């Protein structure tokens, strides 16, 4: 069985993330969406809230699992016995960072591959940060995030 891990903070999960999850689920037998717990950041949503939201929007995908981790991604990937790390690319500007990331993963564990997937062009500008910025100002995020995330943002920002 080919198992892939799609790691990220997903604060919040966007339609761009979901695009990568759906496409990854067509390529691999199983995709684990792994929510990073990063103590150095102050996320809008807790790890549990992010896991719940991702679980809700991927519920109909039978080969998608939602999990969380802290520490080194390579250690998590080894524990899961995954073959591949999925990384989404929005634009050329993402490539330099992602190349460094993939090179470090290769150094830490040469048996784990990193697969880059280009996000659908309609989401090439989209990031969780932009979504939070728009939502915090009361802007419309419809079409940028799944409906469940749109509702959760509305509750967080009180509108």
C-alpha positions as a Python dict, from the first residue, in 0.01 Angstrom:
ca = {
    (1, 'X'): (0, 0, 0),
    (2, 'X'): (136, 342, -98),
    (3, 'X'): (90, 584, 190),
    (4, 'X'): (147, 959, 158),
    (5, 'X'): (163, 1226, 427),
    (6, 'X'): (43, 1577, 347),
    (7, 'X'): (179, 1793, 632),
    (8, 'X'): (95, 2150, 715),
    (9, 'X'): (-45, 2391, 967),
    (10, 'X'): (-381, 2419, 784),
    (11, 'X'): (-479, 2725, 990),
    (12, 'X'): (-734, 2715, 836),
    (13, 'X'): (-763, 2453, 563),
    (14, 'X'): (-837, 2623, 229),
    (15, 'X'): (-982, 2505, -100),
    (16, 'X'): (-624, 2501, -230),
    (17, 'X'): (-527, 2252, 41),
    (18, 'X'): (-839, 2050, -31),
    (19, 'X'): (-750, 2041, -402),
    (20, 'X'): (-414, 1881, -314),
    (21, 'X'): (-579, 1633, -74),
    (22, 'X'): (-832, 1522, -337),
    (23, 'X'): (-570, 1481, -606),
    (24, 'X'): (-332, 1303, -369),
    (25, 'X'): (-612, 1064, -272),
    (26, 'X'): (-648, 967, -640),
    (27, 'X'): (-275, 889, -667),
    (28, 'X'): (-211, 710, -336),
    (29, 'X'): (-384, 426, -155),
    (30, 'X'): (-401, 642, 158),
    (31, 'X'): (-328, 1007, 238),
    (32, 'X'): (-269, 1126, 593),
    (33, 'X'): (-334, 1496, 635),
    (34, 'X'): (-98, 1572, 922),
    (35, 'X'): (-161, 1891, 1117),
    (36, 'X'): (158, 2037, 1259),
    (37, 'X'): (152, 2150, 1620),
    (38, 'X'): (405, 2432, 1626),
    (39, 'X'): (447, 2580, 1973),
    (40, 'X'): (632, 2879, 1826),
    (41, 'X'): (324, 2999, 1637),
    (42, 'X'): (-2, 3136, 1767),
    (43, 'X'): (-263, 2974, 1543),
    (44, 'X'): (-620, 3097, 1512),
    (45, 'X'): (-754, 2742, 1544),
    (46, 'X'): (-628, 2482, 1790),
    (47, 'X'): (-482, 2158, 1654),
    (48, 'X'): (-803, 1977, 1752),
    (49, 'X'): (-1020, 2237, 1577),
    (50, 'X'): (-808, 2209, 1262),
    (51, 'X'): (-829, 1830, 1271),
    (52, 'X'): (-1208, 1847, 1314),
    (53, 'X'): (-1248, 2089, 1024),
    (54, 'X'): (-1028, 1882, 792),
    (55, 'X'): (-1209, 1566, 900),
    (56, 'X'): (-1542, 1727, 822),
    (57, 'X'): (-1442, 1843, 473),
    (58, 'X'): (-1271, 1513, 382),
    (59, 'X'): (-1534, 1284, 536),
    (60, 'X'): (-1645, 1150, 197),
    (61, 'X'): (-1289, 1053, 99),
    (62, 'X'): (-1251, 699, 225),
    (63, 'X'): (-873, 689, 191),
    (64, 'X'): (-797, 1013, 378),
    (65, 'X'): (-701, 1014, 744),
    (66, 'X'): (-649, 1323, 960),
    (67, 'X'): (-382, 1323, 1228),
    (68, 'X'): (-148, 1564, 1405),
    (69, 'X'): (217, 1567, 1500),
    (70, 'X'): (488, 1775, 1660),
    (71, 'X'): (861, 1743, 1629),
    (72, 'X'): (1038, 1647, 1310),
    (73, 'X'): (826, 1554, 1012),
    (74, 'X'): (1073, 1283, 913),
    (75, 'X'): (1018, 1108, 1248),
    (76, 'X'): (640, 1124, 1200),
    (77, 'X'): (669, 988, 845),
    (78, 'X'): (880, 697, 972),
    (79, 'X'): (626, 620, 1249),
    (80, 'X'): (346, 615, 991),
    (81, 'X'): (560, 402, 757),
    (82, 'X'): (478, 641, 474),
    (83, 'X'): (642, 633, 134),
    (84, 'X'): (590, 991, 24),
    (85, 'X'): (551, 1345, 155),
    (86, 'X'): (313, 1558, -52),
    (87, 'X'): (391, 1927, -83),
    (88, 'X'): (171, 2178, -263),
    (89, 'X'): (319, 2448, -483),
    (90, 'X'): (117, 2760, -561),
    (91, 'X'): (370, 2956, -761),
    (92, 'X'): (735, 2966, -857),
    (93, 'X'): (799, 3166, -539),
    (94, 'X'): (718, 2855, -330),
    (95, 'X'): (972, 2643, -513),
    (96, 'X'): (1293, 2764, -346),
    (97, 'X'): (1168, 2694, 6),
    (98, 'X'): (1016, 2362, -98),
    (99, 'X'): (1338, 2255, -270),
    (100, 'X'): (1529, 2322, 53),
    (101, 'X'): (1263, 2134, 249),
    (102, 'X'): (1276, 1832, 15),
    (103, 'X'): (1657, 1831, 17),
    (104, 'X'): (1661, 1824, 397),
    (105, 'X'): (1406, 1542, 403),
    (106, 'X'): (1624, 1349, 157),
    (107, 'X'): (1927, 1404, 383),
    (108, 'X'): (1739, 1288, 693),
    (109, 'X'): (1583, 985, 525),
    (110, 'X'): (1681, 897, 167),
    (111, 'X'): (1399, 640, 150),
    (112, 'X'): (1121, 899, 177),
    (113, 'X'): (1026, 1078, -145),
    (114, 'X'): (881, 1427, -166),
    (115, 'X'): (616, 1481, -433),
    (116, 'X'): (532, 1834, -543),
    (117, 'X'): (179, 1895, -666),
    (118, 'X'): (87, 2220, -834),
    (119, 'X'): (-226, 2372, -689),
    (120, 'X'): (-509, 2434, -931),
    (121, 'X'): (-453, 2775, -1097),
    (122, 'X'): (-769, 2917, -941),
    (123, 'X'): (-604, 2878, -598),
    (124, 'X'): (-251, 2990, -690),
    (125, 'X'): (-285, 3312, -486),
    (126, 'X'): (-450, 3149, -187),
    (127, 'X'): (-294, 3096, 155),
    (128, 'X'): (-429, 3045, 505),
    (129, 'X'): (-274, 3379, 601),
    (130, 'X'): (-462, 3566, 329),
    (131, 'X'): (-786, 3394, 427),
    (132, 'X'): (-741, 3496, 792),
    (133, 'X'): (-658, 3853, 693),
    (134, 'X'): (-972, 3884, 479),
    (135, 'X'): (-1194, 3709, 734),
    (136, 'X'): (-1062, 3917, 1025),
    (137, 'X'): (-1175, 4230, 842),
    (138, 'X'): (-1519, 4085, 777),
    (139, 'X'): (-1446, 4013, 411),
    (140, 'X'): (-1612, 3739, 209),
    (141, 'X'): (-1409, 3415, 197),
    (142, 'X'): (-1675, 3215, 12),
    (143, 'X'): (-1509, 3004, -255),
    (144, 'X'): (-1171, 3027, -81),
    (145, 'X'): (-1247, 2780, 197),
    (146, 'X'): (-1501, 2500, 244),
    (147, 'X'): (-1836, 2609, 393),
    (148, 'X'): (-1754, 2452, 732),
    (149, 'X'): (-1436, 2660, 752),
    (150, 'X'): (-1622, 2973, 646),
    (151, 'X'): (-1865, 2916, 936),
    (152, 'X'): (-1580, 2850, 1181),
    (153, 'X'): (-1405, 3172, 1073),
    (154, 'X'): (-1730, 3362, 1122),
    (155, 'X'): (-1758, 3226, 1476),
    (156, 'X'): (-1392, 3309, 1555),
    (157, 'X'): (-1419, 3664, 1428),
    (158, 'X'): (-1772, 3722, 1561),
    (159, 'X'): (-1965, 3812, 1249),
}
